[in-house]
Amino acid sequence: MFGFGKSKAAKELDEILKSLQLAFENNYKDNARANLKKFEEAYAEAKSAGKLRGKEQESYAAMLEELKERLKNFHH
């Protein structure tokens, strides 16, 4: 995702997603779990505070569900 026109909260979520993607790519299951939890908490906080725009909120909600499913099937 590009950073143009994104909210500060969305940029922060993108940074967490980068760390999560690296954990998946390197087969670091514990790190992936920790980053997923961090992403979920940051998303919930940004959502409840109204810091995400409509499309951002929808996009990150979909990503969260996809990542949860991906982690279920993630094995070393």
PDB file of N, CA and C in Angstrom:
ATOM      1  N   MET A   1       0.841  -1.177   0.000  1.00  0.00           N
ATOM      2  CA  MET A   1       0.000   0.000   0.000  1.00  0.00           C
ATOM      3  C   MET A   1       0.884   1.237   0.000  1.00  0.00           C
ATOM      4  N   PHE A   2       0.433   2.244  -0.672  1.00  0.00           N
ATOM      5  CA  PHE A   2       1.175   3.493  -0.737  1.00  0.00           C
ATOM      6  C   PHE A   2       0.792   4.399   0.415  1.00  0.00           C
ATOM      7  N   GLY A   3       1.702   5.253   0.821  1.00  0.00           N
ATOM      8  CA  GLY A   3       1.488   6.116   1.963  1.00  0.00           C
ATOM      9  C   GLY A   3       0.811   7.430   1.645  1.00  0.00           C
ATOM     10  N   PHE A   4       0.542   7.700   0.374  1.00  0.00           N
ATOM     11  CA  PHE A   4      -0.054   8.976  -0.005  1.00  0.00           C
ATOM     12  C   PHE A   4      -1.500   9.061   0.475  1.00  0.00           C
ATOM     13  N   GLY A   5      -1.810  10.092   1.227  1.00  0.00           N
ATOM     14  CA  GLY A   5      -3.177  10.325   1.661  1.00  0.00           C
ATOM     15  C   GLY A   5      -3.653   9.409   2.763  1.00  0.00           C
ATOM     16  N   LYS A   6      -2.759   8.672   3.363  1.00  0.00           N
ATOM     17  CA  LYS A   6      -3.147   7.760   4.434  1.00  0.00           C
ATOM     18  C   LYS A   6      -3.128   8.479   5.772  1.00  0.00           C
ATOM     19  N   SER A   7      -3.994   8.011   6.656  1.00  0.00           N
ATOM     20  CA  SER A   7      -3.995   8.557   8.000  1.00  0.00           C
ATOM     21  C   SER A   7      -2.755   8.064   8.751  1.00  0.00           C
ATOM     22  N   LYS A   8      -2.431   8.744   9.822  1.00  0.00           N
ATOM     23  CA  LYS A   8      -1.282   8.357  10.648  1.00  0.00           C
ATOM     24  C   LYS A   8      -1.494   6.947  11.208  1.00  0.00           C
ATOM     25  N   ALA A   9      -2.716   6.645  11.616  1.00  0.00           N
ATOM     26  CA  ALA A   9      -3.023   5.323  12.159  1.00  0.00           C
ATOM     27  C   ALA A   9      -2.799   4.243  11.110  1.00  0.00           C
ATOM     28  N   ALA A  10      -3.184   4.520   9.866  1.00  0.00           N
ATOM     29  CA  ALA A  10      -3.007   3.553   8.784  1.00  0.00           C
ATOM     30  C   ALA A  10      -1.526   3.310   8.527  1.00  0.00           C
ATOM     31  N   LYS A  11      -0.723   4.343   8.599  1.00  0.00           N
ATOM     32  CA  LYS A  11       0.721   4.189   8.404  1.00  0.00           C
ATOM     33  C   LYS A  11       1.328   3.329   9.518  1.00  0.00           C
ATOM     34  N   GLU A  12       0.848   3.523  10.738  1.00  0.00           N
ATOM     35  CA  GLU A  12       1.332   2.720  11.857  1.00  0.00           C
ATOM     36  C   GLU A  12       0.948   1.252  11.673  1.00  0.00           C
ATOM     37  N   LEU A  13      -0.267   1.012  11.215  1.00  0.00           N
ATOM     38  CA  LEU A  13      -0.710  -0.362  10.959  1.00  0.00           C
ATOM     39  C   LEU A  13       0.121  -0.998   9.854  1.00  0.00           C
ATOM     40  N   ASP A  14       0.469  -0.222   8.849  1.00  0.00           N
ATOM     41  CA  ASP A  14       1.307  -0.732   7.755  1.00  0.00           C
ATOM     42  C   ASP A  14       2.681  -1.167   8.261  1.00  0.00           C
ATOM     43  N   GLU A  15       3.226  -0.433   9.209  1.00  0.00           N
ATOM     44  CA  GLU A  15       4.528  -0.797   9.779  1.00  0.00           C
ATOM     45  C   GLU A  15       4.441  -2.140  10.510  1.00  0.00           C
ATOM     46  N   ILE A  16       3.364  -2.346  11.242  1.00  0.00           N
ATOM     47  CA  ILE A  16       3.174  -3.616  11.941  1.00  0.00           C
ATOM     48  C   ILE A  16       3.020  -4.741  10.916  1.00  0.00           C
ATOM     49  N   LEU A  17       2.287  -4.466   9.846  1.00  0.00           N
ATOM     50  CA  LEU A  17       2.094  -5.469   8.798  1.00  0.00           C
ATOM     51  C   LEU A  17       3.421  -5.864   8.150  1.00  0.00           C
ATOM     52  N   LYS A  18       4.329  -4.913   7.984  1.00  0.00           N
ATOM     53  CA  LYS A  18       5.647  -5.230   7.422  1.00  0.00           C
ATOM     54  C   LYS A  18       6.381  -6.224   8.320  1.00  0.00           C
ATOM     55  N   SER A  19       6.354  -5.983   9.619  1.00  0.00           N
ATOM     56  CA  SER A  19       7.004  -6.888  10.568  1.00  0.00           C
ATOM     57  C   SER A  19       6.348  -8.260  10.544  1.00  0.00           C
ATOM     58  N   LEU A  20       5.034  -8.265  10.444  1.00  0.00           N
ATOM     59  CA  LEU A  20       4.294  -9.521  10.391  1.00  0.00           C
ATOM     60  C   LEU A  20       4.640 -10.303   9.130  1.00  0.00           C
ATOM     61  N   GLN A  21       4.726  -9.631   8.007  1.00  0.00           N
ATOM     62  CA  GLN A  21       5.072 -10.278   6.749  1.00  0.00           C
ATOM     63  C   GLN A  21       6.474 -10.886   6.818  1.00  0.00           C
ATOM     64  N   LEU A  22       7.405 -10.175   7.414  1.00  0.00           N
ATOM     65  CA  LEU A  22       8.761 -10.709   7.574  1.00  0.00           C
ATOM     66  C   LEU A  22       8.766 -11.963   8.440  1.00  0.00           C
ATOM     67  N   ALA A  23       7.963 -11.966   9.484  1.00  0.00           N
ATOM     68  CA  ALA A  23       7.874 -13.139  10.355  1.00  0.00           C
ATOM     69  C   ALA A  23       7.324 -14.340   9.584  1.00  0.00           C
ATOM     70  N   PHE A  24       6.312 -14.103   8.753  1.00  0.00           N
ATOM     71  CA  PHE A  24       5.776 -15.184   7.935  1.00  0.00           C
ATOM     72  C   PHE A  24       6.836 -15.695   6.952  1.00  0.00           C
ATOM     73  N   GLU A  25       7.506 -14.787   6.283  1.00  0.00           N
ATOM     74  CA  GLU A  25       8.498 -15.167   5.279  1.00  0.00           C
ATOM     75  C   GLU A  25       9.668 -15.946   5.874  1.00  0.00           C
ATOM     76  N   ASN A  26      10.012 -15.642   7.114  1.00  0.00           N
ATOM     77  CA  ASN A  26      11.141 -16.297   7.765  1.00  0.00           C
ATOM     78  C   ASN A  26      10.722 -17.449   8.679  1.00  0.00           C
ATOM     79  N   ASN A  27       9.454 -17.810   8.630  1.00  0.00           N
ATOM     80  CA  ASN A  27       8.911 -18.916   9.428  1.00  0.00           C
ATOM     81  C   ASN A  27       9.085 -18.713  10.935  1.00  0.00           C
ATOM     82  N   TYR A  28       8.912 -17.483  11.385  1.00  0.00           N
ATOM     83  CA  TYR A  28       8.983 -17.178  12.810  1.00  0.00           C
ATOM     84  C   TYR A  28       7.561 -17.130  13.364  1.00  0.00           C
ATOM     85  N   LYS A  29       7.068 -18.284  13.759  1.00  0.00           N
ATOM     86  CA  LYS A  29       5.679 -18.391  14.195  1.00  0.00           C
ATOM     87  C   LYS A  29       5.387 -17.538  15.437  1.00  0.00           C
ATOM     88  N   ASP A  30       6.284 -17.564  16.412  1.00  0.00           N
ATOM     89  CA  ASP A  30       6.059 -16.788  17.630  1.00  0.00           C
ATOM     90  C   ASP A  30       6.025 -15.292  17.338  1.00  0.00           C
ATOM     91  N   ASN A  31       6.940 -14.842  16.485  1.00  0.00           N
ATOM     92  CA  ASN A  31       6.949 -13.425  16.102  1.00  0.00           C
ATOM     93  C   ASN A  31       5.695 -13.067  15.318  1.00  0.00           C
ATOM     94  N   ALA A  32       5.263 -13.971  14.460  1.00  0.00           N
ATOM     95  CA  ALA A  32       4.048 -13.729  13.680  1.00  0.00           C
ATOM     96  C   ALA A  32       2.852 -13.578  14.616  1.00  0.00           C
ATOM     97  N   ARG A  33       2.760 -14.454  15.595  1.00  0.00           N
ATOM     98  CA  ARG A  33       1.650 -14.361  16.570  1.00  0.00           C
ATOM     99  C   ARG A  33       1.697 -13.043  17.338  1.00  0.00           C
ATOM    100  N   ALA A  34       2.888 -12.674  17.790  1.00  0.00           N
ATOM    101  CA  ALA A  34       3.037 -11.432  18.558  1.00  0.00           C
ATOM    102  C   ALA A  34       2.673 -10.218  17.708  1.00  0.00           C
ATOM    103  N   ASN A  35       3.122 -10.211  16.450  1.00  0.00           N
ATOM    104  CA  ASN A  35       2.814  -9.088  15.571  1.00  0.00           C
ATOM    105  C   ASN A  35       1.344  -9.057  15.186  1.00  0.00           C
ATOM    106  N   LEU A  36       0.728 -10.221  15.052  1.00  0.00           N
ATOM    107  CA  LEU A  36      -0.702 -10.257  14.761  1.00  0.00           C
ATOM    108  C   LEU A  36      -1.493  -9.672  15.930  1.00  0.00           C
ATOM    109  N   LYS A  37      -1.092 -10.031  17.139  1.00  0.00           N
ATOM    110  CA  LYS A  37      -1.764  -9.485  18.324  1.00  0.00           C
ATOM    111  C   LYS A  37      -1.574  -7.966  18.385  1.00  0.00           C
ATOM    112  N   LYS A  38      -0.371  -7.514  18.103  1.00  0.00           N
ATOM    113  CA  LYS A  38      -0.075  -6.080  18.098  1.00  0.00           C
ATOM    114  C   LYS A  38      -0.916  -5.370  17.043  1.00  0.00           C
ATOM    115  N   PHE A  39      -1.014  -5.978  15.857  1.00  0.00           N
ATOM    116  CA  PHE A  39      -1.824  -5.405  14.772  1.00  0.00           C
ATOM    117  C   PHE A  39      -3.296  -5.334  15.180  1.00  0.00           C
ATOM    118  N   GLU A  40      -3.794  -6.417  15.753  1.00  0.00           N
ATOM    119  CA  GLU A  40      -5.199  -6.468  16.160  1.00  0.00           C
ATOM    120  C   GLU A  40      -5.503  -5.399  17.210  1.00  0.00           C
ATOM    121  N   GLU A  41      -4.626  -5.226  18.169  1.00  0.00           N
ATOM    122  CA  GLU A  41      -4.824  -4.215  19.213  1.00  0.00           C
ATOM    123  C   GLU A  41      -4.749  -2.800  18.639  1.00  0.00           C
ATOM    124  N   ALA A  42      -3.778  -2.563  17.771  1.00  0.00           N
ATOM    125  CA  ALA A  42      -3.633  -1.239  17.160  1.00  0.00           C
ATOM    126  C   ALA A  42      -4.828  -0.919  16.270  1.00  0.00           C
ATOM    127  N   TYR A  43      -5.305  -1.921  15.544  1.00  0.00           N
ATOM    128  CA  TYR A  43      -6.477  -1.729  14.686  1.00  0.00           C
ATOM    129  C   TYR A  43      -7.704  -1.391  15.540  1.00  0.00           C
ATOM    130  N   ALA A  44      -7.923  -2.157  16.599  1.00  0.00           N
ATOM    131  CA  ALA A  44      -9.078  -1.924  17.464  1.00  0.00           C
ATOM    132  C   ALA A  44      -9.025  -0.534  18.084  1.00  0.00           C
ATOM    133  N   GLU A  45      -7.845  -0.120  18.514  1.00  0.00           N
ATOM    134  CA  GLU A  45      -7.678   1.206  19.120  1.00  0.00           C
ATOM    135  C   GLU A  45      -7.956   2.312  18.101  1.00  0.00           C
ATOM    136  N   ALA A  46      -7.380   2.174  16.916  1.00  0.00           N
ATOM    137  CA  ALA A  46      -7.575   3.187  15.868  1.00  0.00           C
ATOM    138  C   ALA A  46      -9.039   3.250  15.438  1.00  0.00           C
ATOM    139  N   LYS A  47      -9.668   2.100  15.346  1.00  0.00           N
ATOM    140  CA  LYS A  47     -11.080   2.030  14.949  1.00  0.00           C
ATOM    141  C   LYS A  47     -11.965   2.708  15.994  1.00  0.00           C
ATOM    142  N   SER A  48     -11.753   2.364  17.255  1.00  0.00           N
ATOM    143  CA  SER A  48     -12.599   2.931  18.311  1.00  0.00           C
ATOM    144  C   SER A  48     -12.384   4.429  18.485  1.00  0.00           C
ATOM    145  N   ALA A  49     -11.176   4.902  18.172  1.00  0.00           N
ATOM    146  CA  ALA A  49     -10.867   6.328  18.292  1.00  0.00           C
ATOM    147  C   ALA A  49     -11.274   7.104  17.038  1.00  0.00           C
ATOM    148  N   GLY A  50     -11.752   6.394  16.023  1.00  0.00           N
ATOM    149  CA  GLY A  50     -12.166   7.052  14.787  1.00  0.00           C
ATOM    150  C   GLY A  50     -11.005   7.585  13.964  1.00  0.00           C
ATOM    151  N   LYS A  51      -9.848   6.949  14.086  1.00  0.00           N
ATOM    152  CA  LYS A  51      -8.648   7.438  13.398  1.00  0.00           C
ATOM    153  C   LYS A  51      -8.491   6.871  11.984  1.00  0.00           C
ATOM    154  N   LEU A  52      -9.340   5.917  11.602  1.00  0.00           N
ATOM    155  CA  LEU A  52      -9.256   5.326  10.274  1.00  0.00           C
ATOM    156  C   LEU A  52     -10.404   5.811   9.411  1.00  0.00           C
ATOM    157  N   ARG A  53     -10.099   6.074   8.154  1.00  0.00           N
ATOM    158  CA  ARG A  53     -11.139   6.453   7.200  1.00  0.00           C
ATOM    159  C   ARG A  53     -11.933   5.202   6.845  1.00  0.00           C
ATOM    160  N   GLY A  54     -13.092   5.397   6.246  1.00  0.00           N
ATOM    161  CA  GLY A  54     -13.989   4.284   5.929  1.00  0.00           C
ATOM    162  C   GLY A  54     -13.341   3.149   5.161  1.00  0.00           C
ATOM    163  N   LYS A  55     -12.702   3.471   4.041  1.00  0.00           N
ATOM    164  CA  LYS A  55     -12.070   2.426   3.223  1.00  0.00           C
ATOM    165  C   LYS A  55     -10.866   1.818   3.931  1.00  0.00           C
ATOM    166  N   GLU A  56     -10.138   2.617   4.691  1.00  0.00           N
ATOM    167  CA  GLU A  56      -9.012   2.093   5.454  1.00  0.00           C
ATOM    168  C   GLU A  56      -9.515   1.066   6.459  1.00  0.00           C
ATOM    169  N   GLN A  57     -10.563   1.423   7.171  1.00  0.00           N
ATOM    170  CA  GLN A  57     -11.119   0.537   8.188  1.00  0.00           C
ATOM    171  C   GLN A  57     -11.562  -0.784   7.563  1.00  0.00           C
ATOM    172  N   GLU A  58     -12.247  -0.728   6.447  1.00  0.00           N
ATOM    173  CA  GLU A  58     -12.706  -1.942   5.769  1.00  0.00           C
ATOM    174  C   GLU A  58     -11.511  -2.785   5.314  1.00  0.00           C
ATOM    175  N   SER A  59     -10.523  -2.141   4.756  1.00  0.00           N
ATOM    176  CA  SER A  59      -9.347  -2.836   4.244  1.00  0.00           C
ATOM    177  C   SER A  59      -8.584  -3.543   5.370  1.00  0.00           C
ATOM    178  N   TYR A  60      -8.356  -2.844   6.469  1.00  0.00           N
ATOM    179  CA  TYR A  60      -7.615  -3.444   7.575  1.00  0.00           C
ATOM    180  C   TYR A  60      -8.424  -4.531   8.277  1.00  0.00           C
ATOM    181  N   ALA A  61      -9.730  -4.396   8.320  1.00  0.00           N
ATOM    182  CA  ALA A  61     -10.571  -5.446   8.905  1.00  0.00           C
ATOM    183  C   ALA A  61     -10.453  -6.724   8.077  1.00  0.00           C
ATOM    184  N   ALA A  62     -10.474  -6.572   6.757  1.00  0.00           N
ATOM    185  CA  ALA A  62     -10.330  -7.734   5.879  1.00  0.00           C
ATOM    186  C   ALA A  62      -8.947  -8.360   6.032  1.00  0.00           C
ATOM    187  N   MET A  63      -7.917  -7.522   6.130  1.00  0.00           N
ATOM    188  CA  MET A  63      -6.548  -8.025   6.322  1.00  0.00           C
ATOM    189  C   MET A  63      -6.432  -8.798   7.621  1.00  0.00           C
ATOM    190  N   LEU A  64      -7.043  -8.273   8.662  1.00  0.00           N
ATOM    191  CA  LEU A  64      -6.981  -8.925   9.970  1.00  0.00           C
ATOM    192  C   LEU A  64      -7.579 -10.321   9.899  1.00  0.00           C
ATOM    193  N   GLU A  65      -8.727 -10.456   9.278  1.00  0.00           N
ATOM    194  CA  GLU A  65      -9.363 -11.763   9.164  1.00  0.00           C
ATOM    195  C   GLU A  65      -8.517 -12.714   8.320  1.00  0.00           C
ATOM    196  N   GLU A  66      -7.952 -12.205   7.251  1.00  0.00           N
ATOM    197  CA  GLU A  66      -7.099 -13.020   6.387  1.00  0.00           C
ATOM    198  C   GLU A  66      -5.851 -13.489   7.139  1.00  0.00           C
ATOM    199  N   LEU A  67      -5.259 -12.595   7.915  1.00  0.00           N
ATOM    200  CA  LEU A  67      -4.059 -12.943   8.673  1.00  0.00           C
ATOM    201  C   LEU A  67      -4.361 -13.960   9.771  1.00  0.00           C
ATOM    202  N   LYS A  68      -5.505 -13.843  10.404  1.00  0.00           N
ATOM    203  CA  LYS A  68      -5.895 -14.828  11.423  1.00  0.00           C
ATOM    204  C   LYS A  68      -5.999 -16.215  10.802  1.00  0.00           C
ATOM    205  N   GLU A  69      -6.613 -16.294   9.632  1.00  0.00           N
ATOM    206  CA  GLU A  69      -6.735 -17.570   8.924  1.00  0.00           C
ATOM    207  C   GLU A  69      -5.363 -18.093   8.519  1.00  0.00           C
ATOM    208  N   ARG A  70      -4.530 -17.210   8.025  1.00  0.00           N
ATOM    209  CA  ARG A  70      -3.190 -17.600   7.593  1.00  0.00           C
ATOM    210  C   ARG A  70      -2.379 -18.141   8.762  1.00  0.00           C
ATOM    211  N   LEU A  71      -2.517 -17.534   9.926  1.00  0.00           N
ATOM    212  CA  LEU A  71      -1.757 -17.982  11.092  1.00  0.00           C
ATOM    213  C   LEU A  71      -2.249 -19.343  11.574  1.00  0.00           C
ATOM    214  N   LYS A  72      -3.537 -19.618  11.412  1.00  0.00           N
ATOM    215  CA  LYS A  72      -4.061 -20.935  11.793  1.00  0.00           C
ATOM    216  C   LYS A  72      -3.339 -22.054  11.041  1.00  0.00           C
ATOM    217  N   ASN A  73      -3.011 -21.778   9.788  1.00  0.00           N
ATOM    218  CA  ASN A  73      -2.381 -22.792   8.934  1.00  0.00           C
ATOM    219  C   ASN A  73      -0.867 -22.635   8.835  1.00  0.00           C
ATOM    220  N   PHE A  74      -0.298 -21.807   9.697  1.00  0.00           N
ATOM    221  CA  PHE A  74       1.133 -21.510   9.654  1.00  0.00           C
ATOM    222  C   PHE A  74       1.891 -22.525  10.506  1.00  0.00           C
ATOM    223  N   HIS A  75       2.804 -23.227   9.878  1.00  0.00           N
ATOM    224  CA  HIS A  75       3.621 -24.204  10.579  1.00  0.00           C
ATOM    225  C   HIS A  75       5.080 -23.967  10.231  1.00  0.00           C
ATOM    226  N   HIS A  76       5.940 -24.330  11.144  1.00  0.00           N
ATOM    227  CA  HIS A  76       7.390 -24.206  10.904  1.00  0.00           C
ATOM    228  C   HIS A  76       7.786 -25.129   9.796  1.00  0.00           C
TER     229      HIS A  76
END
